[in-house]
PDB file of C-alpha atoms in Angstrom:
ATOM      1  CA  LYS A   1      21.864  66.219 -26.879  1.00 75.00           C
ATOM      2  CA  ASN A   2      20.918  62.858 -26.386  1.00 80.00           C
ATOM      3  CA  GLN A   3      22.154  60.902 -29.134  1.00 89.00           C
ATOM      4  CA  VAL A   4      22.465  56.957 -30.493  1.00 93.00           C
ATOM      5  CA  GLU A   5      25.157  56.114 -33.106  1.00 96.00           C
ATOM      6  CA  GLN A   6      25.280  52.480 -34.359  1.00 97.00           C
ATOM      7  CA  SER A   7      27.886  51.133 -37.021  1.00 97.00           C
ATOM      8  CA  PRO A   8      28.133  49.644 -39.212  1.00 97.00           C
ATOM      9  CA  GLN A   9      25.136  51.246 -41.279  1.00 95.00           C
ATOM     10  CA  SER A  10      25.144  48.358 -43.142  1.00 96.00           C
ATOM     11  CA  LEU A  11      26.758  44.907 -42.994  1.00 97.00           C
ATOM     12  CA  ILE A  12      26.363  41.608 -45.105  1.00 97.00           C
ATOM     13  CA  ILE A  13      28.117  38.022 -43.753  1.00 97.00           C
ATOM     14  CA  LEU A  14      28.213  34.619 -45.204  1.00 97.00           C
ATOM     15  CA  GLU A  15      25.386  32.141 -43.536  1.00 97.00           C
ATOM     16  CA  GLY A  16      27.090  30.728 -40.257  1.00 97.00           C
ATOM     17  CA  LYS A  17      29.349  33.232 -39.669  1.00 97.00           C
ATOM     18  CA  ASN A  18      29.682  35.633 -36.723  1.00 98.00           C
ATOM     19  CA  CYS A  19      29.334  39.418 -36.281  1.00 97.00           C
ATOM     20  CA  THR A  20      28.994  42.373 -33.901  1.00 98.00           C
ATOM     21  CA  LEU A  21      27.357  45.582 -34.583  1.00 98.00           C
ATOM     22  CA  GLN A  22      28.178  48.496 -32.228  1.00 98.00           C
ATOM     23  CA  CYS A  23      26.127  51.193 -30.527  1.00 98.00           C
ATOM     24  CA  ASN A  24      27.286  54.332 -28.896  1.00 97.00           C
ATOM     25  CA  TYR A  25      25.286  56.710 -26.930  1.00 95.00           C
ATOM     26  CA  THR A  26      25.213  60.115 -25.467  1.00 92.00           C
ATOM     27  CA  VAL A  27      22.246  59.821 -23.164  1.00 83.00           C
ATOM     28  CA  SER A  28      21.723  61.054 -19.426  1.00 81.00           C
ATOM     29  CA  PRO A  29      20.282  59.990 -17.072  1.00 82.00           C
ATOM     30  CA  PHE A  30      20.249  56.675 -18.480  1.00 85.00           C
ATOM     31  CA  SER A  31      17.756  54.470 -17.995  1.00 83.00           C
ATOM     32  CA  ASN A  32      18.048  51.157 -19.784  1.00 88.00           C
ATOM     33  CA  LEU A  33      19.537  49.966 -23.368  1.00 93.00           C
ATOM     34  CA  ARG A  34      17.562  47.651 -25.339  1.00 93.00           C
ATOM     35  CA  TRP A  35      18.236  45.992 -28.660  1.00 96.00           C
ATOM     36  CA  TYR A  36      15.603  45.484 -31.306  1.00 96.00           C
ATOM     37  CA  LYS A  37      15.266  43.310 -34.521  1.00 96.00           C
ATOM     38  CA  GLN A  38      13.165  44.686 -37.402  1.00 94.00           C
ATOM     39  CA  ASP A  39      12.206  42.442 -40.345  1.00 93.00           C
ATOM     40  CA  THR A  40      11.089  44.285 -43.589  1.00 88.00           C
ATOM     41  CA  GLY A  41       7.568  45.343 -43.502  1.00 83.00           C
ATOM     42  CA  ARG A  42       7.308  44.673 -39.770  1.00 88.00           C
ATOM     43  CA  GLY A  43       7.194  46.320 -36.416  1.00 91.00           C
ATOM     44  CA  PRO A  44      10.417  46.143 -34.402  1.00 93.00           C
ATOM     45  CA  VAL A  45      10.448  43.180 -31.686  1.00 93.00           C
ATOM     46  CA  SER A  46      12.906  43.358 -28.570  1.00 92.00           C
ATOM     47  CA  LEU A  47      15.715  41.012 -28.154  1.00 95.00           C
ATOM     48  CA  THR A  48      17.657  42.118 -24.436  1.00 92.00           C
ATOM     49  CA  ILE A  49      17.013  45.139 -22.451  1.00 90.00           C
ATOM     50  CA  MET A  50      19.894  45.918 -20.126  1.00 91.00           C
ATOM     51  CA  THR A  51      19.868  48.292 -17.234  1.00 88.00           C
ATOM     52  CA  PHE A  52      22.867  50.550 -15.811  1.00 84.00           C
ATOM     53  CA  SER A  53      24.106  47.302 -14.195  1.00 88.00           C
ATOM     54  CA  GLU A  54      24.186  44.356 -16.331  1.00 90.00           C
ATOM     55  CA  ASN A  55      27.481  44.235 -18.618  1.00 92.00           C
ATOM     56  CA  THR A  56      26.020  41.386 -20.329  1.00 95.00           C
ATOM     57  CA  LYS A  57      22.433  39.369 -21.577  1.00 94.00           C
ATOM     58  CA  SER A  58      21.875  36.871 -23.663  1.00 95.00           C
ATOM     59  CA  ASN A  59      18.806  35.516 -25.961  1.00 94.00           C
ATOM     60  CA  GLY A  60      19.863  32.294 -28.055  1.00 95.00           C
ATOM     61  CA  ARG A  61      22.114  33.603 -30.807  1.00 97.00           C
ATOM     62  CA  TYR A  62      22.033  37.069 -29.694  1.00 97.00           C
ATOM     63  CA  THR A  63      24.217  38.217 -27.007  1.00 97.00           C
ATOM     64  CA  ALA A  64      24.427  42.139 -25.835  1.00 97.00           C
ATOM     65  CA  THR A  65      26.746  43.986 -23.969  1.00 97.00           C
ATOM     66  CA  LEU A  66      26.902  47.020 -22.119  1.00 96.00           C
ATOM     67  CA  ASP A  67      29.803  49.205 -20.860  1.00 94.00           C
ATOM     68  CA  ALA A  68      28.395  52.131 -19.099  1.00 90.00           C
ATOM     69  CA  ASP A  69      31.861  53.788 -18.385  1.00 91.00           C
ATOM     70  CA  THR A  70      32.439  54.130 -21.952  1.00 94.00           C
ATOM     71  CA  LYS A  71      28.323  54.385 -23.189  1.00 94.00           C
ATOM     72  CA  GLN A  72      28.819  51.593 -25.560  1.00 96.00           C
ATOM     73  CA  SER A  73      26.984  48.630 -26.468  1.00 97.00           C
ATOM     74  CA  SER A  74      27.587  45.839 -28.681  1.00 98.00           C
ATOM     75  CA  LEU A  75      25.267  43.029 -30.090  1.00 98.00           C
ATOM     76  CA  HIS A  76      27.199  39.799 -31.055  1.00 98.00           C
ATOM     77  CA  ILE A  77      25.174  37.401 -33.393  1.00 98.00           C
ATOM     78  CA  THR A  78      26.448  33.489 -33.491  1.00 97.00           C
ATOM     79  CA  ALA A  79      26.066  31.210 -36.237  1.00 97.00           C
ATOM     80  CA  SER A  80      24.236  33.556 -38.203  1.00 97.00           C
ATOM     81  CA  GLN A  81      21.002  32.126 -40.034  1.00 97.00           C
ATOM     82  CA  LEU A  82      19.094  33.915 -43.233  1.00 97.00           C
ATOM     83  CA  SER A  83      16.786  34.605 -40.769  1.00 96.00           C
ATOM     84  CA  ASP A  84      18.847  36.882 -39.018  1.00 97.00           C
ATOM     85  CA  SER A  85      18.598  39.305 -42.514  1.00 97.00           C
ATOM     86  CA  ALA A  86      17.251  42.271 -40.692  1.00 97.00           C
ATOM     87  CA  SER A  87      17.679  45.632 -39.027  1.00 96.00           C
ATOM     88  CA  TYR A  88      18.783  45.899 -35.410  1.00 97.00           C
ATOM     89  CA  ILE A  89      17.729  49.204 -33.658  1.00 96.00           C
ATOM     90  CA  CYS A  90      19.830  50.309 -30.138  1.00 96.00           C
ATOM     91  CA  VAL A  91      17.138  52.434 -28.243  1.00 92.00           C
ATOM     92  CA  VAL A  92      18.504  53.710 -24.954  1.00 90.00           C
ATOM     93  CA  SER A  93      15.750  55.327 -22.231  1.00 85.00           C
ATOM     94  CA  TRP A  94      16.686  58.179 -20.138  1.00 78.00           C
ATOM     95  CA  ARG A  95      14.405  58.828 -17.171  1.00 70.00           C
ATOM     96  CA  GLY A  96      11.259  60.925 -16.659  1.00 57.00           C
ATOM     97  CA  VAL A  97      11.819  63.968 -18.714  1.00 52.00           C
ATOM     98  CA  TYR A  98       8.367  64.311 -19.655  1.00 50.00           C
ATOM     99  CA  SER A  99       5.515  66.744 -18.228  1.00 41.00           C
ATOM    100  CA  GLY A 100       4.808  65.098 -14.575  1.00 43.00           C
ATOM    101  CA  GLY A 101       7.418  62.486 -15.091  1.00 46.00           C
ATOM    102  CA  GLY A 102       4.829  60.286 -16.809  1.00 47.00           C
ATOM    103  CA  ALA A 103       7.160  58.624 -19.228  1.00 52.00           C
ATOM    104  CA  ASP A 104      10.775  58.193 -19.945  1.00 64.00           C
ATOM    105  CA  GLY A 105      12.810  59.660 -22.999  1.00 74.00           C
ATOM    106  CA  LEU A 106      13.566  56.878 -26.037  1.00 81.00           C
ATOM    107  CA  THR A 107      16.362  57.855 -28.423  1.00 86.00           C
ATOM    108  CA  PHE A 108      16.876  55.445 -31.078  1.00 90.00           C
ATOM    109  CA  GLY A 109      20.022  54.431 -33.293  1.00 93.00           C
ATOM    110  CA  LYS A 110      18.864  54.595 -37.377  1.00 93.00           C
ATOM    111  CA  GLY A 111      20.020  50.748 -37.084  1.00 95.00           C
ATOM    112  CA  THR A 112      22.210  48.517 -39.004  1.00 97.00           C
ATOM    113  CA  HIS A 113      20.951  46.843 -42.092  1.00 96.00           C
ATOM    114  CA  LEU A 114      22.323  43.411 -42.080  1.00 97.00           C
ATOM    115  CA  ILE A 115      22.277  40.617 -44.834  1.00 97.00           C
ATOM    116  CA  ILE A 116      23.080  37.237 -44.725  1.00 97.00           C
ATOM    117  CA  GLN A 117      23.849  35.713 -47.785  1.00 96.00           C
ATOM    118  CA  PRO A 118      23.635  31.748 -48.753  1.00 95.00           C
TER     119      PRO A 118
ATOM    120  CA  GLU B   1       3.039  40.947 -32.780  1.00 48.00           C
ATOM    121  CA  THR B   2      -0.442  39.836 -32.802  1.00 70.00           C
ATOM    122  CA  GLY B   3      -0.399  41.780 -29.315  1.00 93.00           C
ATOM    123  CA  VAL B   4      -0.577  44.959 -31.060  1.00 96.00           C
ATOM    124  CA  THR B   5      -2.680  45.253 -34.538  1.00 96.00           C
ATOM    125  CA  GLN B   6      -2.663  48.429 -36.947  1.00 97.00           C
ATOM    126  CA  THR B   7      -5.123  48.822 -39.648  1.00 97.00           C
ATOM    127  CA  PRO B   8      -5.018  49.495 -42.428  1.00 97.00           C
ATOM    128  CA  ARG B   9      -1.633  47.857 -43.058  1.00 95.00           C
ATOM    129  CA  HIS B  10      -1.161  50.208 -46.531  1.00 96.00           C
ATOM    130  CA  LEU B  11      -2.508  53.732 -47.143  1.00 96.00           C
ATOM    131  CA  VAL B  12      -2.556  55.734 -50.209  1.00 95.00           C
ATOM    132  CA  MET B  13      -3.936  59.278 -49.445  1.00 92.00           C
ATOM    133  CA  GLY B  14      -4.040  62.715 -51.662  1.00 89.00           C
ATOM    134  CA  MET B  15      -3.086  66.220 -49.609  1.00 87.00           C
ATOM    135  CA  THR B  16      -6.504  67.025 -49.361  1.00 87.00           C
ATOM    136  CA  ASN B  17      -8.360  63.563 -47.800  1.00 88.00           C
ATOM    137  CA  LYS B  18      -9.008  62.783 -44.045  1.00 93.00           C
ATOM    138  CA  LYS B  19      -8.093  59.523 -42.836  1.00 95.00           C
ATOM    139  CA  SER B  20      -7.576  57.701 -39.641  1.00 97.00           C
ATOM    140  CA  LEU B  21      -5.147  54.961 -38.629  1.00 97.00           C
ATOM    141  CA  LYS B  22      -6.454  52.781 -35.949  1.00 98.00           C
ATOM    142  CA  CYS B  23      -4.274  50.655 -33.105  1.00 98.00           C
ATOM    143  CA  GLU B  24      -5.352  48.071 -30.811  1.00 97.00           C
ATOM    144  CA  GLN B  25      -3.353  46.521 -28.312  1.00 97.00           C
ATOM    145  CA  HIS B  26      -4.740  43.085 -26.497  1.00 94.00           C
ATOM    146  CA  LEU B  27      -1.990  43.223 -23.816  1.00 95.00           C
ATOM    147  CA  GLY B  28      -3.419  44.706 -20.598  1.00 94.00           C
ATOM    148  CA  HIS B  29      -0.683  47.362 -21.215  1.00 94.00           C
ATOM    149  CA  ASN B  30      -1.524  51.057 -19.760  1.00 92.00           C
ATOM    150  CA  ALA B  31       0.432  52.705 -22.372  1.00 91.00           C
ATOM    151  CA  MET B  32       0.713  53.552 -26.374  1.00 93.00           C
ATOM    152  CA  TYR B  33       2.955  55.510 -28.441  1.00 92.00           C
ATOM    153  CA  TRP B  34       2.658  56.742 -32.018  1.00 94.00           C
ATOM    154  CA  TYR B  35       5.795  56.713 -34.231  1.00 93.00           C
ATOM    155  CA  LYS B  36       7.084  57.763 -37.339  1.00 93.00           C
ATOM    156  CA  GLN B  37      10.041  55.838 -39.626  1.00 92.00           C
ATOM    157  CA  SER B  38      11.322  57.577 -42.535  1.00 90.00           C
ATOM    158  CA  ALA B  39      14.017  55.764 -44.972  1.00 85.00           C
ATOM    159  CA  LYS B  40      17.627  56.110 -43.184  1.00 79.00           C
ATOM    160  CA  LYS B  41      16.122  57.964 -40.154  1.00 85.00           C
ATOM    161  CA  PRO B  42      15.547  57.099 -36.823  1.00 86.00           C
ATOM    162  CA  LEU B  43      12.290  56.005 -35.257  1.00 88.00           C
ATOM    163  CA  GLU B  44      10.727  59.299 -34.278  1.00 88.00           C
ATOM    164  CA  LEU B  45       8.107  59.249 -30.939  1.00 86.00           C
ATOM    165  CA  MET B  46       5.236  61.429 -31.753  1.00 90.00           C
ATOM    166  CA  PHE B  47       2.933  60.765 -29.072  1.00 90.00           C
ATOM    167  CA  VAL B  48       2.481  58.948 -25.903  1.00 88.00           C
ATOM    168  CA  TYR B  49      -0.155  58.276 -24.251  1.00 90.00           C
ATOM    169  CA  SER B  50      -0.390  56.937 -20.085  1.00 84.00           C
ATOM    170  CA  LEU B  51      -3.488  55.680 -18.741  1.00 79.00           C
ATOM    171  CA  GLU B  52      -5.572  57.764 -21.622  1.00 76.00           C
ATOM    172  CA  GLU B  53      -3.939  60.487 -20.959  1.00 80.00           C
ATOM    173  CA  ARG B  54      -1.499  62.163 -23.372  1.00 82.00           C
ATOM    174  CA  VAL B  55       2.035  62.678 -21.866  1.00 75.00           C
ATOM    175  CA  GLU B  56       4.161  64.029 -24.430  1.00 69.00           C
ATOM    176  CA  ASN B  57       3.673  65.369 -28.335  1.00 69.00           C
ATOM    177  CA  ASN B  58       6.950  66.150 -29.469  1.00 67.00           C
ATOM    178  CA  SER B  59       6.120  69.063 -31.397  1.00 79.00           C
ATOM    179  CA  VAL B  60       4.068  67.162 -33.887  1.00 89.00           C
ATOM    180  CA  PRO B  61       2.502  69.205 -36.872  1.00 92.00           C
ATOM    181  CA  SER B  62      -1.460  69.536 -36.033  1.00 91.00           C
ATOM    182  CA  ARG B  63      -1.925  67.801 -39.379  1.00 94.00           C
ATOM    183  CA  PHE B  64      -1.567  65.221 -37.023  1.00 95.00           C
ATOM    184  CA  SER B  65      -4.375  64.502 -34.348  1.00 94.00           C
ATOM    185  CA  PRO B  66      -4.011  60.997 -31.999  1.00 94.00           C
ATOM    186  CA  GLU B  67      -7.078  59.958 -30.193  1.00 94.00           C
ATOM    187  CA  CYS B  68      -6.975  57.176 -27.130  1.00 93.00           C
ATOM    188  CA  PRO B  69     -10.406  56.518 -26.375  1.00 93.00           C
ATOM    189  CA  ASN B  70      -9.303  53.934 -23.720  1.00 91.00           C
ATOM    190  CA  SER B  71      -6.119  51.860 -22.594  1.00 90.00           C
ATOM    191  CA  SER B  72      -6.575  49.168 -25.797  1.00 94.00           C
ATOM    192  CA  HIS B  73      -7.284  51.613 -28.400  1.00 96.00           C
ATOM    193  CA  LEU B  74      -5.330  54.536 -30.376  1.00 96.00           C
ATOM    194  CA  PHE B  75      -6.065  56.525 -33.389  1.00 97.00           C
ATOM    195  CA  LEU B  76      -4.047  58.511 -35.568  1.00 97.00           C
ATOM    196  CA  HIS B  77      -6.007  61.250 -37.428  1.00 97.00           C
ATOM    197  CA  LEU B  78      -4.691  62.706 -40.811  1.00 96.00           C
ATOM    198  CA  HIS B  79      -5.988  65.799 -42.415  1.00 93.00           C
ATOM    199  CA  THR B  80      -3.757  67.875 -44.846  1.00 93.00           C
ATOM    200  CA  LEU B  81      -0.877  65.876 -45.018  1.00 93.00           C
ATOM    201  CA  GLN B  82       2.047  66.645 -47.253  1.00 94.00           C
ATOM    202  CA  PRO B  83       4.219  64.400 -49.359  1.00 94.00           C
ATOM    203  CA  GLU B  84       7.280  64.270 -46.612  1.00 94.00           C
ATOM    204  CA  ASP B  85       4.828  62.617 -44.064  1.00 95.00           C
ATOM    205  CA  SER B  86       4.751  59.632 -46.723  1.00 96.00           C
ATOM    206  CA  ALA B  87       6.297  56.969 -44.024  1.00 95.00           C
ATOM    207  CA  LEU B  88       5.767  53.905 -41.789  1.00 95.00           C
ATOM    208  CA  TYR B  89       3.632  54.783 -38.795  1.00 97.00           C
ATOM    209  CA  LEU B  90       4.052  52.054 -36.117  1.00 96.00           C
ATOM    210  CA  CYS B  91       2.133  52.162 -32.771  1.00 96.00           C
ATOM    211  CA  ALA B  92       3.356  50.341 -29.548  1.00 94.00           C
ATOM    212  CA  SER B  93       2.373  49.858 -26.268  1.00 94.00           C
ATOM    213  CA  SER B  94       4.154  48.988 -22.923  1.00 91.00           C
ATOM    214  CA  GLN B  95       2.723  48.166 -19.246  1.00 89.00           C
ATOM    215  CA  ASP B  96       3.576  51.562 -18.602  1.00 81.00           C
ATOM    216  CA  GLY B  97       5.155  54.692 -19.607  1.00 74.00           C
ATOM    217  CA  THR B  98       8.111  54.666 -17.976  1.00 70.00           C
ATOM    218  CA  GLY B  99      10.700  53.454 -19.976  1.00 68.00           C
ATOM    219  CA  SER B 100      11.588  49.882 -17.853  1.00 70.00           C
ATOM    220  CA  HIS B 101       9.183  48.150 -19.655  1.00 77.00           C
ATOM    221  CA  GLU B 102       9.565  46.801 -22.947  1.00 83.00           C
ATOM    222  CA  GLN B 103       7.710  48.313 -25.831  1.00 89.00           C
ATOM    223  CA  PHE B 104       5.293  46.075 -28.143  1.00 92.00           C
ATOM    224  CA  PHE B 105       5.495  47.327 -31.453  1.00 94.00           C
ATOM    225  CA  GLY B 106       2.463  46.494 -34.361  1.00 94.00           C
ATOM    226  CA  PRO B 107       3.229  45.666 -38.285  1.00 93.00           C
ATOM    227  CA  GLY B 108       2.965  49.453 -39.163  1.00 95.00           C
ATOM    228  CA  THR B 109       0.550  51.162 -41.469  1.00 96.00           C
ATOM    229  CA  ARG B 110       2.729  52.224 -44.466  1.00 96.00           C
ATOM    230  CA  LEU B 111       1.314  56.226 -46.112  1.00 96.00           C
ATOM    231  CA  THR B 112       1.994  57.362 -49.293  1.00 95.00           C
ATOM    232  CA  VAL B 113       0.841  60.675 -49.826  1.00 94.00           C
ATOM    233  CA  LEU B 114       0.274  61.810 -53.022  1.00 92.00           C
TER     234      LEU B 114
END
């Protein structure tokens, strides 16, 4: 069964500190992995996308890593800001299982709720 | 966020009502999606449309009925809903439905069923 597990469920850190969010998955056949940021009351916004051959990808203060062997990913946030308070969702895409192969499957994690305190 | 718009942003309805959610994308994409987001649960994919054809409906109850008249518009028609259907309903679009491209999400419709 395709699953995406994220940890921790919630996290509170002080402004300016670094943090790392974890994502473990059991998805096959793997296509890509994305991290999304979802602010309260808004739709998710993509931060990074990584394919099987990519180990790390950065987007400003966000750095995602992928270990395809252990099926683990992490999202590291450097020098956190108050605006980083949000839910961070890990999404794993798996190849063409829908009828006619017209679309890939997506398995979503429950997200990590991050709160940055001043 | 303005690339995908959703209306209404908030909706309260009784179990006997009929209402529709609307989604419009201005990105020239060929695939559109409906998701349900409930508290403390992962996003649930409800429907996928690729080139205006439904690709997968994920065994969603028939009280939810999607409609995709063209590649820019997507509707979710609601009738005889249950209180457990209360959730945030998100629309998304992507260049195609292969999963290789980023999905752009709308702001969602917060639905409350009384």
